[in-house]
PDB file of C-alpha atoms in Angstrom:
ATOM      1  CA  UNK F 152     -53.664  24.043 -22.674  1.00  0.00           C
ATOM      2  CA  UNK F 153     -50.255  24.210 -24.298  1.00  0.00           C
ATOM      3  CA  UNK F 154     -47.885  21.297 -24.065  1.00  0.00           C
ATOM      4  CA  UNK F 155     -44.525  22.962 -23.420  1.00  0.00           C
ATOM      5  CA  UNK F 156     -41.519  21.389 -21.856  1.00  0.00           C
ATOM      6  CA  UNK F 157     -40.420  23.560 -18.951  1.00  0.00           C
ATOM      7  CA  UNK F 158     -36.799  23.371 -17.919  1.00  0.00           C
ATOM      8  CA  UNK F 159     -35.398  24.436 -14.546  1.00  0.00           C
ATOM      9  CA  UNK F 160     -33.722  27.820 -14.272  1.00  0.00           C
ATOM     10  CA  UNK F 161     -30.268  26.242 -13.941  1.00  0.00           C
ATOM     11  CA  UNK F 162     -30.667  24.053 -17.046  1.00  0.00           C
ATOM     12  CA  UNK F 163     -27.753  24.052 -19.469  1.00  0.00           C
ATOM     13  CA  UNK F 164     -27.985  22.622 -22.966  1.00  0.00           C
ATOM     14  CA  UNK F 165     -25.201  20.183 -23.811  1.00  0.00           C
ATOM     15  CA  UNK F 166     -24.126  19.156 -27.268  1.00  0.00           C
ATOM     16  CA  UNK F 167     -23.808  15.511 -28.292  1.00  0.00           C
ATOM     17  CA  UNK F 168     -20.017  15.808 -28.099  1.00  0.00           C
ATOM     18  CA  UNK F 169     -20.157  17.096 -24.516  1.00  0.00           C
ATOM     19  CA  UNK F 170     -22.402  14.196 -23.517  1.00  0.00           C
ATOM     20  CA  UNK F 171     -19.531  11.754 -24.172  1.00  0.00           C
ATOM     21  CA  UNK F 172     -17.706  13.237 -21.172  1.00  0.00           C
ATOM     22  CA  UNK F 173     -20.553  12.722 -18.709  1.00  0.00           C
ATOM     23  CA  UNK F 174     -21.334   9.503 -16.906  1.00  0.00           C
ATOM     24  CA  UNK F 175     -24.149  10.503 -14.573  1.00  0.00           C
ATOM     25  CA  UNK F 176     -26.312   7.613 -13.467  1.00  0.00           C
ATOM     26  CA  UNK F 177     -24.355   4.932 -15.290  1.00  0.00           C
ATOM     27  CA  UNK F 178     -23.566   1.625 -13.631  1.00  0.00           C
ATOM     28  CA  UNK F 179     -20.139   1.542 -11.956  1.00  0.00           C
ATOM     29  CA  UNK F 180     -17.290   0.100 -13.957  1.00  0.00           C
ATOM     30  CA  UNK F 181     -16.619  -3.396 -12.559  1.00  0.00           C
ATOM     31  CA  UNK F 182     -12.918  -3.150 -13.363  1.00  0.00           C
ATOM     32  CA  UNK F 183     -12.667   0.094 -11.399  1.00  0.00           C
ATOM     33  CA  UNK F 184     -14.440  -1.461  -8.421  1.00  0.00           C
ATOM     34  CA  UNK F 185     -12.077  -4.455  -8.493  1.00  0.00           C
ATOM     35  CA  UNK F 186      -8.996  -2.204  -8.768  1.00  0.00           C
ATOM     36  CA  UNK F 187     -10.192  -0.044  -5.878  1.00  0.00           C
ATOM     37  CA  UNK F 188     -10.916  -3.102  -3.717  1.00  0.00           C
ATOM     38  CA  UNK F 189      -7.507  -4.641  -4.473  1.00  0.00           C
ATOM     39  CA  UNK F 190      -5.840  -1.298  -3.726  1.00  0.00           C
ATOM     40  CA  UNK F 191      -7.592  -0.992  -0.364  1.00  0.00           C
ATOM     41  CA  UNK F 192      -6.749  -4.578   0.612  1.00  0.00           C
ATOM     42  CA  UNK F 193      -3.103  -4.177  -0.492  1.00  0.00           C
ATOM     43  CA  UNK F 194      -2.762  -0.949   1.480  1.00  0.00           C
ATOM     44  CA  UNK F 195      -4.296  -2.512   4.598  1.00  0.00           C
ATOM     45  CA  UNK F 196      -2.008  -5.546   4.263  1.00  0.00           C
ATOM     46  CA  UNK F 197       1.014  -3.294   3.828  1.00  0.00           C
ATOM     47  CA  UNK F 198       0.170  -1.269   6.946  1.00  0.00           C
ATOM     48  CA  UNK F 199      -0.478  -4.454   8.948  1.00  0.00           C
ATOM     49  CA  UNK F 200       2.861  -5.843   7.793  1.00  0.00           C
ATOM     50  CA  UNK F 201       4.669  -2.658   8.817  1.00  0.00           C
ATOM     51  CA  UNK F 202       3.112  -2.727  12.288  1.00  0.00           C
ATOM     52  CA  UNK F 203       4.033  -6.401  12.685  1.00  0.00           C
ATOM     53  CA  UNK F 204       7.606  -6.180  11.317  1.00  0.00           C
ATOM     54  CA  UNK F 205       8.851  -2.891  12.828  1.00  0.00           C
ATOM     55  CA  UNK F 206       9.375  -4.323  16.354  1.00  0.00           C
ATOM     56  CA  UNK F 207      11.293  -7.287  14.894  1.00  0.00           C
ATOM     57  CA  UNK F 208      13.569  -4.933  12.981  1.00  0.00           C
ATOM     58  CA  UNK F 209      14.085  -2.824  16.132  1.00  0.00           C
ATOM     59  CA  UNK F 210      15.044  -5.958  18.067  1.00  0.00           C
ATOM     60  CA  UNK F 211      17.500  -7.000  15.331  1.00  0.00           C
ATOM     61  CA  UNK F 212      19.095  -3.544  15.245  1.00  0.00           C
ATOM     62  CA  UNK F 213      19.464  -3.504  19.043  1.00  0.00           C
ATOM     63  CA  UNK F 214      21.145  -6.928  19.011  1.00  0.00           C
ATOM     64  CA  UNK F 215      23.552  -6.048  16.197  1.00  0.00           C
ATOM     65  CA  UNK F 216      24.270  -2.345  16.728  1.00  0.00           C
ATOM     66  CA  UNK F 217      27.814  -2.978  17.942  1.00  0.00           C
ATOM     67  CA  UNK F 218      28.764  -4.848  14.750  1.00  0.00           C
ATOM     68  CA  UNK F 219      30.622  -3.178  11.928  1.00  0.00           C
ATOM     69  CA  UNK F 220      28.607  -2.307   8.849  1.00  0.00           C
ATOM     70  CA  UNK F 221      29.781  -5.445   7.051  1.00  0.00           C
ATOM     71  CA  UNK F 222      29.027  -7.577  10.109  1.00  0.00           C
ATOM     72  CA  UNK F 223      25.579  -5.983  10.403  1.00  0.00           C
ATOM     73  CA  UNK F 224      24.774  -6.721   6.741  1.00  0.00           C
ATOM     74  CA  UNK F 225      26.132 -10.280   7.055  1.00  0.00           C
ATOM     75  CA  UNK F 226      23.900 -10.883  10.088  1.00  0.00           C
ATOM     76  CA  UNK F 227      20.883  -9.447   8.256  1.00  0.00           C
ATOM     77  CA  UNK F 228      21.455 -11.587   5.161  1.00  0.00           C
ATOM     78  CA  UNK F 229      22.087 -14.706   7.265  1.00  0.00           C
ATOM     79  CA  UNK F 230      18.914 -14.199   9.341  1.00  0.00           C
ATOM     80  CA  UNK F 231      16.844 -13.426   6.230  1.00  0.00           C
ATOM     81  CA  UNK F 232      18.003 -16.510   4.321  1.00  0.00           C
ATOM     82  CA  UNK F 233      17.478 -18.689   7.399  1.00  0.00           C
ATOM     83  CA  UNK F 234      13.912 -17.375   7.747  1.00  0.00           C
ATOM     84  CA  UNK F 235      12.878 -17.699   4.091  1.00  0.00           C
ATOM     85  CA  UNK F 236      14.333 -21.200   3.717  1.00  0.00           C
ATOM     86  CA  UNK F 237      12.110 -22.651   6.486  1.00  0.00           C
ATOM     87  CA  UNK F 238       9.006 -23.227   4.324  1.00  0.00           C
ATOM     88  CA  UNK F 239       6.976 -21.714   1.484  1.00  0.00           C
ATOM     89  CA  UNK F 240       4.895 -19.509   3.777  1.00  0.00           C
ATOM     90  CA  UNK F 241       8.004 -18.046   5.382  1.00  0.00           C
ATOM     91  CA  UNK F 242       9.509 -17.430   1.948  1.00  0.00           C
ATOM     92  CA  UNK F 243       6.428 -15.527   0.744  1.00  0.00           C
ATOM     93  CA  UNK F 244       6.119 -13.528   3.981  1.00  0.00           C
ATOM     94  CA  UNK F 245       9.853 -12.801   4.066  1.00  0.00           C
ATOM     95  CA  UNK F 246      10.052 -11.560   0.490  1.00  0.00           C
ATOM     96  CA  UNK F 247       6.850  -9.527   0.853  1.00  0.00           C
ATOM     97  CA  UNK F 248       8.127  -7.986   4.096  1.00  0.00           C
ATOM     98  CA  UNK F 249      11.479  -7.130   2.530  1.00  0.00           C
ATOM     99  CA  UNK F 250       9.815  -5.411  -0.437  1.00  0.00           C
ATOM    100  CA  UNK F 251       7.328  -3.685   1.864  1.00  0.00           C
ATOM    101  CA  UNK F 252      10.175  -2.329   4.006  1.00  0.00           C
ATOM    102  CA  UNK F 253      11.649  -0.808   0.871  1.00  0.00           C
ATOM    103  CA  UNK F 254       8.697   1.583   0.903  1.00  0.00           C
ATOM    104  CA  UNK F 255       8.164   1.905   4.669  1.00  0.00           C
ATOM    105  CA  UNK F 256      11.777   2.267   5.832  1.00  0.00           C
ATOM    106  CA  UNK F 257      11.367   5.910   7.005  1.00  0.00           C
ATOM    107  CA  UNK F 258       8.531   4.889   9.325  1.00  0.00           C
ATOM    108  CA  UNK F 259      10.574   1.958  10.646  1.00  0.00           C
ATOM    109  CA  UNK F 260      13.581   4.236  11.197  1.00  0.00           C
ATOM    110  CA  UNK F 261      11.460   6.708  13.169  1.00  0.00           C
ATOM    111  CA  UNK F 262      10.015   3.831  15.212  1.00  0.00           C
ATOM    112  CA  UNK F 263      13.512   2.526  16.008  1.00  0.00           C
ATOM    113  CA  UNK F 264      14.708   5.983  17.038  1.00  0.00           C
ATOM    114  CA  UNK F 265      11.721   6.833  19.226  1.00  0.00           C
ATOM    115  CA  UNK F 266      11.373   3.505  21.053  1.00  0.00           C
TER     116      UNK F 266
END
């Protein structure tokens, strides 16, 4: 009986250098898992915030649509500063919502137009 190592028909020999590019069977990178989890949570929070804030923005626009542009901006700044100066939670939520709307404004605009 001969002791030969039999390889499958689709076997491909890899050099040592090529092996550095493979990661089959290795444990997942903990940093990558954390980054992916944070990304998923941040995306979910951003979508939730958009769904929650869009009707408020629509209501504000409806109330102030007859103002001039300067009057509209003054009302927006006044309402924003009043909201964020209530307490720490309102400040965090207000700033986060304002930044979030910087990215989601097309969706909010479509919502305001269609409803």
